[in-house]
mmCIF file of C-alpha atoms and ligand atoms in Angstrom:
data_model
loop_
_atom_site.group_PDB
_atom_site.id
_atom_site.type_symbol
_atom_site.label_atom_id
_atom_site.label_comp_id
_atom_site.label_asym_id
_atom_site.label_seq_id
_atom_site.Cartn_x
_atom_site.Cartn_y
_atom_site.Cartn_z
ATOM 1 C CA MET X 88 -123.442 35.693 -126.308
ATOM 2 C CA SER X 89 -125.632 32.746 -126.028
ATOM 3 C CA LYS X 90 -125.047 30.439 -122.970
ATOM 4 C CA ILE X 91 -124.451 26.753 -124.014
ATOM 5 C CA ILE X 92 -123.842 23.681 -121.882
ATOM 6 C CA LEU X 93 -121.636 20.663 -122.919
ATOM 7 C CA THR X 94 -120.954 17.907 -120.792
ATOM 8 C CA GLY X 95 -120.955 13.980 -120.975
ATOM 9 C CA ASP X 96 -119.870 10.680 -119.719
ATOM 10 C CA ARG X 97 -117.880 7.658 -120.895
ATOM 11 C CA PRO X 98 -120.282 4.683 -121.602
ATOM 12 C CA THR X 99 -118.112 1.993 -119.597
ATOM 13 C CA GLY X 100 -121.010 1.186 -117.141
ATOM 14 C CA ARG X 101 -124.319 2.191 -115.752
ATOM 15 C CA LEU X 102 -124.133 5.508 -113.849
ATOM 16 C CA HIS X 103 -124.051 5.655 -109.878
ATOM 17 C CA LEU X 104 -124.602 8.135 -107.125
ATOM 18 C CA GLY X 105 -121.267 9.742 -107.504
ATOM 19 C CA HIS X 106 -122.256 10.621 -111.134
ATOM 20 C CA TYR X 107 -125.704 11.910 -109.714
ATOM 21 C CA VAL X 108 -124.437 14.342 -107.025
ATOM 22 C CA GLY X 109 -121.382 15.129 -108.960
ATOM 23 C CA SER X 110 -123.050 16.162 -112.203
ATOM 24 C CA LEU X 111 -126.327 14.777 -113.352
ATOM 25 C CA ARG X 112 -128.564 16.341 -110.589
ATOM 26 C CA ARG X 113 -127.100 19.646 -111.471
ATOM 27 C CA ARG X 114 -127.575 19.171 -115.236
ATOM 28 C CA VAL X 115 -131.276 18.611 -114.823
ATOM 29 C CA GLU X 116 -131.589 21.607 -112.631
ATOM 30 C CA LEU X 117 -129.691 23.680 -115.340
ATOM 31 C CA GLN X 118 -131.805 22.260 -117.963
ATOM 32 C CA ASP X 119 -135.058 23.201 -116.260
ATOM 33 C CA SER X 120 -133.710 26.847 -115.107
ATOM 34 C CA GLY X 121 -134.332 27.903 -118.599
ATOM 35 C CA GLU X 122 -131.105 30.152 -118.617
ATOM 36 C CA PHE X 123 -129.351 28.232 -121.338
ATOM 37 C CA ASP X 124 -129.913 28.583 -125.111
ATOM 38 C CA LYS X 125 -128.602 25.352 -126.077
ATOM 39 C CA ILE X 126 -127.743 21.887 -123.930
ATOM 40 C CA PHE X 127 -125.521 19.234 -125.489
ATOM 41 C CA ILE X 128 -124.942 16.125 -123.296
ATOM 42 C CA MET X 129 -122.434 13.567 -124.903
ATOM 43 C CA ILE X 130 -122.064 9.765 -124.490
ATOM 44 C CA ALA X 131 -118.295 9.645 -125.160
ATOM 45 C CA ASP X 132 -117.939 6.205 -126.731
ATOM 46 C CA ALA X 133 -114.811 7.487 -128.525
ATOM 47 C CA GLN X 134 -113.141 8.483 -125.386
ATOM 48 C CA ALA X 135 -114.299 5.260 -123.818
ATOM 49 C CA LEU X 136 -112.426 3.357 -126.522
ATOM 50 C CA THR X 137 -109.113 5.160 -125.739
ATOM 51 C CA ASP X 138 -108.774 2.847 -122.798
ATOM 52 C CA ASN X 139 -111.102 0.094 -123.856
ATOM 53 C CA ALA X 140 -109.774 -0.347 -127.597
ATOM 54 C CA ASP X 141 -109.992 -4.306 -127.034
ATOM 55 C CA ASN X 142 -113.513 -4.353 -125.777
ATOM 56 C CA PRO X 143 -115.857 -2.291 -128.133
ATOM 57 C CA GLU X 144 -118.787 -4.413 -127.208
ATOM 58 C CA LYS X 145 -118.651 -3.110 -123.774
ATOM 59 C CA VAL X 146 -118.834 0.337 -124.873
ATOM 60 C CA ARG X 147 -121.725 -0.411 -127.396
ATOM 61 C CA GLN X 148 -123.647 -2.237 -124.673
ATOM 62 C CA ASN X 149 -123.364 0.803 -122.287
ATOM 63 C CA ILE X 150 -124.507 3.428 -124.620
ATOM 64 C CA ILE X 151 -128.258 2.459 -124.043
ATOM 65 C CA GLU X 152 -127.587 2.322 -120.306
ATOM 66 C CA VAL X 153 -126.340 5.708 -119.916
ATOM 67 C CA ALA X 154 -129.117 7.048 -122.210
ATOM 68 C CA LEU X 155 -131.485 5.381 -119.909
ATOM 69 C CA ASP X 156 -129.882 6.723 -116.862
ATOM 70 C CA TYR X 157 -129.842 10.266 -118.323
ATOM 71 C CA LEU X 158 -133.457 10.092 -119.217
ATOM 72 C CA SER X 159 -134.537 8.592 -115.956
ATOM 73 C CA CYS X 160 -132.672 11.398 -114.083
ATOM 74 C CA GLY X 161 -134.957 13.922 -115.885
ATOM 75 C CA LEU X 162 -132.852 15.034 -118.808
ATOM 76 C CA ASP X 163 -135.740 15.949 -121.185
ATOM 77 C CA PRO X 164 -135.049 15.437 -125.037
ATOM 78 C CA GLU X 165 -137.308 18.326 -125.842
ATOM 79 C CA LYS X 166 -134.782 20.658 -123.990
ATOM 80 C CA THR X 167 -131.550 18.699 -124.259
ATOM 81 C CA ASN X 168 -129.638 17.195 -127.125
ATOM 82 C CA ILE X 169 -128.402 13.777 -125.975
ATOM 83 C CA PHE X 170 -125.757 12.513 -128.455
ATOM 84 C CA ILE X 171 -123.092 9.902 -129.397
ATOM 85 C CA GLN X 172 -119.752 11.267 -129.599
ATOM 86 C CA SER X 173 -118.309 8.857 -132.454
ATOM 87 C CA GLN X 174 -121.141 9.837 -134.832
ATOM 88 C CA ILE X 175 -119.711 13.531 -134.868
ATOM 89 C CA PRO X 176 -116.606 13.145 -137.129
ATOM 90 C CA GLN X 177 -115.954 17.013 -136.889
ATOM 91 C CA LEU X 178 -114.841 16.208 -133.236
ATOM 92 C CA THR X 179 -112.034 13.998 -134.487
ATOM 93 C CA GLU X 180 -111.064 16.534 -137.092
ATOM 94 C CA LEU X 181 -110.830 19.400 -134.411
ATOM 95 C CA THR X 182 -108.769 17.113 -132.347
ATOM 96 C CA PHE X 183 -106.067 16.698 -135.073
ATOM 97 C CA TYR X 184 -105.703 20.526 -135.496
ATOM 98 C CA TYR X 185 -105.676 21.249 -131.881
ATOM 99 C CA MET X 186 -102.852 18.661 -131.396
ATOM 100 C CA ASN X 187 -100.545 21.116 -133.171
ATOM 101 C CA LEU X 188 -101.217 23.567 -130.227
ATOM 102 C CA VAL X 189 -100.286 21.301 -127.396
ATOM 103 C CA THR X 190 -96.797 19.818 -126.454
ATOM 104 C CA VAL X 191 -96.152 16.522 -125.096
ATOM 105 C CA SER X 192 -94.652 17.736 -121.782
ATOM 106 C CA ARG X 193 -98.064 19.703 -121.229
ATOM 107 C CA LEU X 194 -100.093 16.536 -121.541
ATOM 108 C CA GLN X 195 -97.613 14.653 -119.311
ATOM 109 C CA ARG X 196 -98.211 17.286 -116.767
ATOM 110 C CA ASN X 197 -102.034 16.856 -116.684
ATOM 111 C CA PRO X 198 -102.900 15.476 -113.416
ATOM 112 C CA THR X 199 -105.999 13.627 -114.450
ATOM 113 C CA VAL X 200 -103.830 11.966 -117.248
ATOM 114 C CA LYS X 201 -101.156 11.172 -114.869
ATOM 115 C CA ALA X 202 -103.576 9.471 -112.302
ATOM 116 C CA GLU X 203 -105.234 7.668 -115.072
ATOM 117 C CA ILE X 204 -102.168 6.283 -116.485
ATOM 118 C CA GLN X 205 -101.098 4.900 -113.139
ATOM 119 C CA MET X 206 -104.574 3.364 -112.323
ATOM 120 C CA ARG X 207 -104.476 1.517 -115.631
ATOM 121 C CA ASN X 208 -100.827 0.370 -115.394
ATOM 122 C CA PHE X 209 -100.181 2.200 -118.720
ATOM 123 C CA GLU X 210 -96.679 3.604 -117.398
ATOM 124 C CA ALA X 211 -94.569 1.301 -119.701
ATOM 125 C CA SER X 212 -96.705 1.698 -122.802
ATOM 126 C CA ILE X 213 -99.424 4.321 -123.122
ATOM 127 C CA PRO X 214 -101.744 4.272 -126.096
ATOM 128 C CA VAL X 215 -101.426 7.472 -127.942
ATOM 129 C CA GLY X 216 -105.116 8.047 -128.274
ATOM 130 C CA PHE X 217 -105.209 7.652 -124.551
ATOM 131 C CA PHE X 218 -102.677 10.059 -123.848
ATOM 132 C CA THR X 219 -104.306 12.887 -126.131
ATOM 133 C CA TYR X 220 -107.698 12.597 -124.960
ATOM 134 C CA PRO X 221 -107.459 15.857 -123.068
ATOM 135 C CA ILE X 222 -107.377 17.525 -126.669
ATOM 136 C CA SER X 223 -110.125 15.504 -127.926
ATOM 137 C CA GLN X 224 -112.112 16.700 -124.795
ATOM 138 C CA ALA X 225 -111.201 20.256 -125.682
ATOM 139 C CA ALA X 226 -112.559 19.531 -129.163
ATOM 140 C CA ASP X 227 -115.835 18.310 -127.679
ATOM 141 C CA ILE X 228 -116.380 21.347 -125.702
ATOM 142 C CA THR X 229 -115.362 23.899 -128.429
ATOM 143 C CA ALA X 230 -117.137 22.393 -131.288
ATOM 144 C CA PHE X 231 -120.469 23.478 -129.437
ATOM 145 C CA LYS X 232 -118.870 26.816 -128.323
ATOM 146 C CA ALA X 233 -119.891 25.737 -124.767
ATOM 147 C CA THR X 234 -119.651 28.465 -122.260
ATOM 148 C CA THR X 235 -120.583 26.065 -119.205
ATOM 149 C CA VAL X 236 -119.313 22.605 -118.458
ATOM 150 C CA PRO X 237 -120.737 21.065 -115.458
ATOM 151 C CA VAL X 238 -118.527 18.208 -114.428
ATOM 152 C CA GLY X 239 -117.057 16.564 -111.158
ATOM 153 C CA GLU X 240 -113.844 17.908 -109.605
ATOM 154 C CA ASP X 241 -111.561 15.437 -111.356
ATOM 155 C CA GLN X 242 -112.228 16.976 -114.747
ATOM 156 C CA GLU X 243 -110.669 20.430 -113.598
ATOM 157 C CA PRO X 244 -107.622 19.608 -115.365
ATOM 158 C CA MET X 245 -109.295 18.843 -118.503
ATOM 159 C CA LEU X 246 -111.007 22.178 -118.457
ATOM 160 C CA GLU X 247 -107.837 24.006 -117.743
ATOM 161 C CA GLN X 248 -106.282 22.411 -120.647
ATOM 162 C CA ALA X 249 -109.210 23.261 -122.966
ATOM 163 C CA ARG X 250 -109.031 26.706 -122.021
ATOM 164 C CA GLU X 251 -105.353 26.887 -122.850
ATOM 165 C CA ILE X 252 -105.934 25.524 -126.312
ATOM 166 C CA VAL X 253 -108.633 27.997 -126.871
ATOM 167 C CA ARG X 254 -106.448 30.838 -125.980
ATOM 168 C CA LYS X 255 -103.908 29.545 -128.053
ATOM 169 C CA PHE X 256 -106.024 29.018 -130.960
ATOM 170 C CA ASN X 257 -107.331 32.413 -130.935
ATOM 171 C CA ALA X 258 -104.049 34.048 -130.533
ATOM 172 C CA VAL X 259 -102.610 32.184 -133.407
ATOM 173 C CA TYR X 260 -105.585 32.185 -135.973
ATOM 174 C CA GLY X 261 -107.694 35.008 -134.661
ATOM 175 C CA GLU X 262 -110.864 35.169 -132.260
ATOM 176 C CA THR X 263 -112.802 31.904 -133.170
ATOM 177 C CA LEU X 264 -113.403 29.557 -130.092
ATOM 178 C CA VAL X 265 -114.963 30.245 -126.943
ATOM 179 C CA GLU X 266 -113.260 29.808 -123.668
ATOM 180 C CA PRO X 267 -115.538 27.698 -121.471
ATOM 181 C CA ASP X 268 -116.155 27.786 -117.616
ATOM 182 C CA ILE X 269 -116.198 24.797 -115.496
ATOM 183 C CA LEU X 270 -119.238 24.447 -113.279
ATOM 184 C CA LEU X 271 -118.548 22.451 -109.952
ATOM 185 C CA PRO X 272 -120.887 20.977 -107.540
ATOM 186 C CA ASP X 273 -121.517 23.582 -104.807
ATOM 187 C CA ASN X 274 -121.932 20.916 -102.035
ATOM 188 C CA LYS X 275 -118.558 19.706 -100.603
ATOM 189 C CA ALA X 276 -119.762 16.343 -100.306
ATOM 190 C CA CYS X 277 -120.729 16.195 -103.816
ATOM 191 C CA LEU X 278 -117.148 16.981 -105.242
ATOM 192 C CA ARG X 279 -116.199 13.380 -104.721
ATOM 193 C CA LEU X 280 -118.629 11.092 -103.311
ATOM 194 C CA PRO X 281 -116.799 8.156 -101.576
ATOM 195 C CA GLY X 282 -117.659 4.613 -102.406
ATOM 196 C CA THR X 283 -119.843 2.463 -99.780
ATOM 197 C CA ASP X 284 -116.420 0.982 -98.558
ATOM 198 C CA GLY X 285 -115.265 4.525 -97.448
ATOM 199 C CA LYS X 286 -112.462 4.560 -100.369
ATOM 200 C CA ALA X 287 -111.706 7.723 -102.014
ATOM 201 C CA LYS X 288 -114.091 7.683 -104.690
ATOM 202 C CA MET X 289 -117.216 5.451 -106.125
ATOM 203 C CA SER X 290 -115.893 3.583 -108.946
ATOM 204 C CA LYS X 291 -117.018 0.644 -110.852
ATOM 205 C CA SER X 292 -113.509 -1.153 -110.753
ATOM 206 C CA LEU X 293 -113.573 -0.985 -106.739
ATOM 207 C CA GLY X 294 -117.038 -2.623 -106.665
ATOM 208 C CA ASN X 295 -118.371 0.145 -104.113
ATOM 209 C CA CYS X 296 -121.071 1.828 -106.143
ATOM 210 C CA ILE X 297 -124.776 2.352 -105.660
ATOM 211 C CA TYR X 298 -126.222 2.404 -108.894
ATOM 212 C CA LEU X 299 -129.006 4.635 -110.249
ATOM 213 C CA SER X 300 -130.857 1.583 -111.501
ATOM 214 C CA ASP X 301 -130.169 -0.436 -108.293
ATOM 215 C CA THR X 302 -133.460 -2.071 -106.908
ATOM 216 C CA PRO X 303 -134.646 -0.939 -103.421
ATOM 217 C CA GLU X 304 -133.383 -4.124 -102.034
ATOM 218 C CA GLU X 305 -129.925 -3.756 -103.523
ATOM 219 C CA VAL X 306 -129.723 -0.333 -102.173
ATOM 220 C CA ARG X 307 -130.814 -1.490 -98.790
ATOM 221 C CA GLU X 308 -128.175 -4.207 -98.586
ATOM 222 C CA LYS X 309 -125.329 -1.734 -99.647
ATOM 223 C CA VAL X 310 -126.440 0.888 -97.223
ATOM 224 C CA MET X 311 -126.626 -1.466 -94.373
ATOM 225 C CA SER X 312 -123.191 -2.686 -95.163
ATOM 226 C CA MET X 313 -121.534 0.792 -95.552
ATOM 227 C CA TYR X 314 -118.365 1.587 -93.902
ATOM 228 C CA THR X 315 -118.829 3.966 -90.819
ATOM 229 C CA ASP X 316 -116.516 4.562 -87.904
ATOM 230 C CA PRO X 317 -114.455 1.363 -87.056
ATOM 231 C CA ASP X 318 -114.156 2.417 -83.237
ATOM 232 C CA HIS X 319 -117.964 3.104 -82.807
ATOM 233 C CA ILE X 320 -118.494 -0.407 -81.490
ATOM 234 C CA ARG X 321 -121.131 0.033 -78.925
ATOM 235 C CA VAL X 322 -123.924 2.334 -79.321
ATOM 236 C CA ASN X 323 -123.000 4.577 -76.499
ATOM 237 C CA ASP X 324 -119.387 4.991 -77.886
ATOM 238 C CA PRO X 325 -118.708 8.233 -79.126
ATOM 239 C CA GLY X 326 -118.655 8.314 -82.854
ATOM 240 C CA LYS X 327 -116.776 9.928 -85.590
ATOM 241 C CA ILE X 328 -118.185 11.965 -88.476
ATOM 242 C CA GLU X 329 -115.118 12.410 -90.388
ATOM 243 C CA GLY X 330 -114.555 9.723 -93.045
ATOM 244 C CA ASN X 331 -117.770 8.199 -91.963
ATOM 245 C CA CYS X 332 -119.304 7.785 -95.515
ATOM 246 C CA VAL X 333 -122.878 7.362 -94.036
ATOM 247 C CA PHE X 334 -122.705 11.004 -92.995
ATOM 248 C CA THR X 335 -120.955 11.993 -96.132
ATOM 249 C CA TYR X 336 -123.846 10.629 -98.126
ATOM 250 C CA LEU X 337 -126.321 12.573 -95.733
ATOM 251 C CA ASP X 338 -124.456 15.690 -96.540
ATOM 252 C CA ALA X 339 -124.604 15.049 -100.125
ATOM 253 C CA PHE X 340 -128.414 13.826 -100.065
ATOM 254 C CA SER X 341 -130.439 14.495 -97.193
ATOM 255 C CA THR X 342 -133.060 17.348 -97.111
ATOM 256 C CA PRO X 343 -135.175 18.973 -94.206
ATOM 257 C CA GLU X 344 -138.009 17.354 -95.671
ATOM 258 C CA ASP X 345 -136.298 13.912 -95.211
ATOM 259 C CA PHE X 346 -135.869 14.766 -91.483
ATOM 260 C CA ALA X 347 -139.483 15.866 -91.128
ATOM 261 C CA GLU X 348 -140.728 12.721 -92.762
ATOM 262 C CA PHE X 349 -138.508 10.013 -91.655
ATOM 263 C CA LEU X 350 -136.497 11.249 -88.517
ATOM 264 C CA PRO X 351 -138.734 13.986 -86.894
ATOM 265 C CA GLU X 352 -137.029 13.728 -83.397
ATOM 266 C CA TYR X 353 -134.025 15.488 -85.023
ATOM 267 C CA ALA X 354 -134.287 19.047 -86.535
ATOM 268 C CA SER X 355 -131.496 18.941 -88.744
ATOM 269 C CA LEU X 356 -128.399 16.947 -89.877
ATOM 270 C CA ASP X 357 -126.092 19.060 -87.519
ATOM 271 C CA GLU X 358 -128.181 17.556 -84.634
ATOM 272 C CA LEU X 359 -127.997 14.198 -85.802
ATOM 273 C CA LYS X 360 -124.349 14.552 -86.181
ATOM 274 C CA GLU X 361 -123.853 15.881 -82.751
ATOM 275 C CA HIS X 362 -125.746 13.003 -81.300
ATOM 276 C CA TYR X 363 -123.455 10.543 -83.158
ATOM 277 C CA ARG X 364 -120.244 12.260 -81.754
ATOM 278 C CA ARG X 365 -121.615 12.441 -78.219
ATOM 279 C CA GLY X 366 -122.514 8.512 -78.342
ATOM 280 C CA GLY X 367 -125.741 6.971 -77.996
ATOM 281 C CA LEU X 368 -126.689 6.925 -81.529
ATOM 282 C CA GLY X 369 -126.447 3.491 -83.299
ATOM 283 C CA ASP X 370 -125.155 2.897 -86.890
ATOM 284 C CA VAL X 371 -128.354 0.958 -87.972
ATOM 285 C CA LYS X 372 -130.494 3.860 -87.081
ATOM 286 C CA VAL X 373 -128.534 6.271 -89.162
ATOM 287 C CA LYS X 374 -128.339 3.807 -92.004
ATOM 288 C CA LYS X 375 -131.967 3.291 -92.172
ATOM 289 C CA PHE X 376 -132.518 6.979 -92.256
ATOM 290 C CA LEU X 377 -130.058 7.113 -95.121
ATOM 291 C CA ASN X 378 -131.653 4.146 -96.883
ATOM 292 C CA ASN X 379 -135.009 6.139 -96.703
ATOM 293 C CA VAL X 380 -133.385 9.336 -97.895
ATOM 294 C CA LEU X 381 -131.912 7.729 -101.133
ATOM 295 C CA ASN X 382 -134.939 5.840 -101.870
ATOM 296 C CA ARG X 383 -137.024 9.070 -101.805
ATOM 297 C CA GLN X 384 -134.404 10.435 -104.361
ATOM 298 C CA LEU X 385 -134.211 7.266 -106.482
ATOM 299 C CA GLU X 386 -137.932 6.286 -106.510
ATOM 300 C CA PRO X 387 -138.836 8.681 -109.406
ATOM 301 C CA ILE X 388 -135.673 7.948 -111.390
ATOM 302 C CA ARG X 389 -136.456 4.081 -111.177
ATOM 303 C CA ALA X 390 -140.075 4.735 -112.153
ATOM 304 C CA ARG X 391 -139.074 6.906 -115.162
ATOM 305 C CA ARG X 392 -136.414 4.246 -116.198
ATOM 306 C CA HIS X 393 -138.881 1.618 -116.140
ATOM 307 C CA GLU X 394 -141.200 3.642 -118.463
ATOM 308 C CA TYR X 395 -138.333 4.139 -121.011
ATOM 309 C CA GLU X 396 -137.395 0.635 -120.823
ATOM 310 C CA GLN X 397 -140.559 -0.387 -122.374
ATOM 311 C CA ASP X 398 -139.773 1.393 -125.557
ATOM 312 C CA ILE X 399 -136.162 1.165 -126.443
ATOM 313 C CA PRO X 400 -136.397 1.884 -129.998
ATOM 314 C CA ALA X 401 -137.780 5.184 -129.096
ATOM 315 C CA VAL X 402 -134.646 5.837 -126.801
ATOM 316 C CA TYR X 403 -132.302 5.184 -129.753
ATOM 317 C CA ARG X 404 -134.513 7.656 -132.043
ATOM 318 C CA ILE X 405 -133.966 10.250 -129.240
ATOM 319 C CA LEU X 406 -130.297 9.543 -129.308
ATOM 320 C CA GLN X 407 -130.307 9.949 -133.189
ATOM 321 C CA LYS X 408 -132.321 13.252 -133.133
ATOM 322 C CA GLY X 409 -129.802 14.676 -130.610
ATOM 323 C CA THR X 410 -126.806 13.533 -132.795
ATOM 324 C CA ALA X 411 -128.325 15.122 -135.738
ATOM 325 C CA ALA X 412 -128.551 18.484 -133.863
ATOM 326 C CA ALA X 413 -125.142 17.956 -132.401
ATOM 327 C CA TYR X 414 -123.797 17.262 -136.056
ATOM 328 C CA GLU X 415 -125.009 20.617 -137.296
ATOM 329 C CA ALA X 416 -123.531 22.709 -134.308
ATOM 330 C CA ALA X 417 -120.156 21.158 -134.838
ATOM 331 C CA GLU X 418 -120.244 21.394 -138.473
ATOM 332 C CA GLN X 419 -120.639 25.184 -138.255
ATOM 333 C CA THR X 420 -117.667 25.541 -135.693
ATOM 334 C CA LEU X 421 -115.561 23.228 -137.915
ATOM 335 C CA LYS X 422 -116.122 25.640 -140.727
ATOM 336 C CA GLU X 423 -115.182 28.872 -138.742
ATOM 337 C CA VAL X 424 -112.095 26.892 -137.778
ATOM 338 C CA LYS X 425 -111.061 25.803 -141.005
ATOM 339 C CA ALA X 426 -111.624 29.468 -142.265
ATOM 340 C CA ALA X 427 -109.496 30.833 -139.647
ATOM 341 C CA MET X 428 -106.810 28.424 -140.130
ATOM 342 C CA ARG X 429 -106.884 29.111 -144.060
ATOM 343 C CA ILE X 430 -107.819 25.508 -144.867
ATOM 344 C CA ASN X 431 -111.069 26.526 -146.548
ATOM 345 C CA TYR X 432 -109.752 26.414 -150.331
ATOM 346 C CA PHE X 433 -112.764 25.573 -151.927
ATOM 347 C CA ASP X 434 -115.188 28.161 -149.969
ATOM 348 C CA ASP X 435 -112.835 30.989 -150.576
ATOM 349 C CA ALA X 436 -113.497 32.581 -154.007
ATOM 350 C CA GLU X 437 -110.852 35.370 -152.990
ATOM 351 C CA LEU X 438 -108.035 32.740 -152.741
ATOM 352 C CA ILE X 439 -109.064 31.512 -156.182
ATOM 353 C CA ARG X 440 -109.121 34.815 -157.712
ATOM 354 C CA VAL X 441 -105.854 36.057 -156.259
ATOM 355 C CA GLN X 442 -104.106 32.910 -157.199
ATOM 356 C CA SER X 443 -105.389 33.253 -160.679
ATOM 357 C CA GLU X 444 -104.469 36.788 -161.131
ATOM 358 C CA LYS X 445 -100.919 36.152 -159.825
ATOM 359 C CA TYR X 446 -100.349 33.422 -162.693
ATOM 360 C CA GLN X 447 -102.371 35.571 -165.227
ATOM 361 C CA ALA X 448 -99.756 38.580 -164.439
ATOM 362 C CA GLY X 449 -97.052 36.138 -164.953
ATOM 363 C CA ARG X 450 -98.255 35.245 -168.411
ATOM 364 C CA ASP X 451 -98.728 38.730 -169.577
HETATM 365 N N1 LIG S 855 -113.858 12.765 -119.343
HETATM 366 C C1 LIG S 855 -115.373 12.717 -119.026
HETATM 367 C C2 LIG S 855 -115.523 11.423 -118.202
HETATM 368 O O1 LIG S 855 -114.901 10.745 -117.981
HETATM 369 C C3 LIG S 855 -116.419 12.541 -120.171
HETATM 370 C C4 LIG S 855 -116.073 13.677 -121.400
HETATM 371 C C5 LIG S 855 -115.618 13.472 -122.480
HETATM 372 C C6 LIG S 855 -116.445 15.005 -121.124
HETATM 373 N N2 LIG S 855 -115.742 14.771 -123.176
HETATM 374 C C7 LIG S 855 -116.070 15.647 -122.329
HETATM 375 C C8 LIG S 855 -116.777 15.761 -120.062
HETATM 376 C C9 LIG S 855 -116.202 17.175 -122.433
HETATM 377 C C10 LIG S 855 -117.053 17.134 -120.232
HETATM 378 C C11 LIG S 855 -116.697 17.736 -121.344
HETATM 379 O O2 LIG S 855 -116.629 11.504 -117.434
#
């Protein structure tokens, strides 16, 4: 069986370090591994509209931002199809059929939907489109026969629901769809990168993000004002690593080369942590190191972004080409789905023959 990747992001803002360690960095590695037959990366504008219905302009403006972020991280349009969800009508069609296989109570139990309903104050009146987006996400995945879905931990319930839909579909209509596997980040710090304020998650609405497109100056400012250990007041005080997001970021980003280049007096992150715990290591020194670590990873990303920004029409052409490839793949799956569901009337010569014989027989 071929190995196929599908994943994506809602275009509601520029992408940040949480996206990067949670999924983007991995996607580029997977792309370059050569292990996959096809890779589809989707800009999920239709999904973004499920909770931004009154703000389509925001979604429209952010499509190019997300595309630039993708390309600047190293997604290569020669190897990866980057496409726009709303331009693939087959996805909406699949969603409509999958809706018959999912109950309202199952959607209500989806932990991600639950949390998001609360976050958006949708409790009193939930838009139907928003409520059903896990079903549309199952359509996104299955339309491409994806075997592998690299996403952050928060998407786990979505994948579980998609797998259930696949099993149900195949049980009812015959083996047609492929059950996808989730691929989570392997580094624990990357599962859910906290915001610079130490809050649970980096999120645009909390204003605690470092963006991939931030300038070196912006990154430095954000790092220097990051949340650390509030009880680590004097340099000599012992410090806490747990909940100290400077160290969480170092867990997610720092490499042995970073230590060799920027902080050769420590052999490893463990040694640095040990010194901090003991006392005698100041926050400023650790933050300066983190700033160097981040900028070393962000520098090539910034440079590539700058290049793509010089030719925006070319970026739209990349999206158009990726979208055309995605359309073809989704169309093929939809054909198979409709055949399995017995709603392929005009493609089915057998159906027409049998019906015609039935009436012929009646007449004789
Ligand atoms: N829900 C994802 C997010 O918020 C975006 C998304 C839409 C997605 N469809 C998908 C991710 C299918 C993986 C597979 O970022």
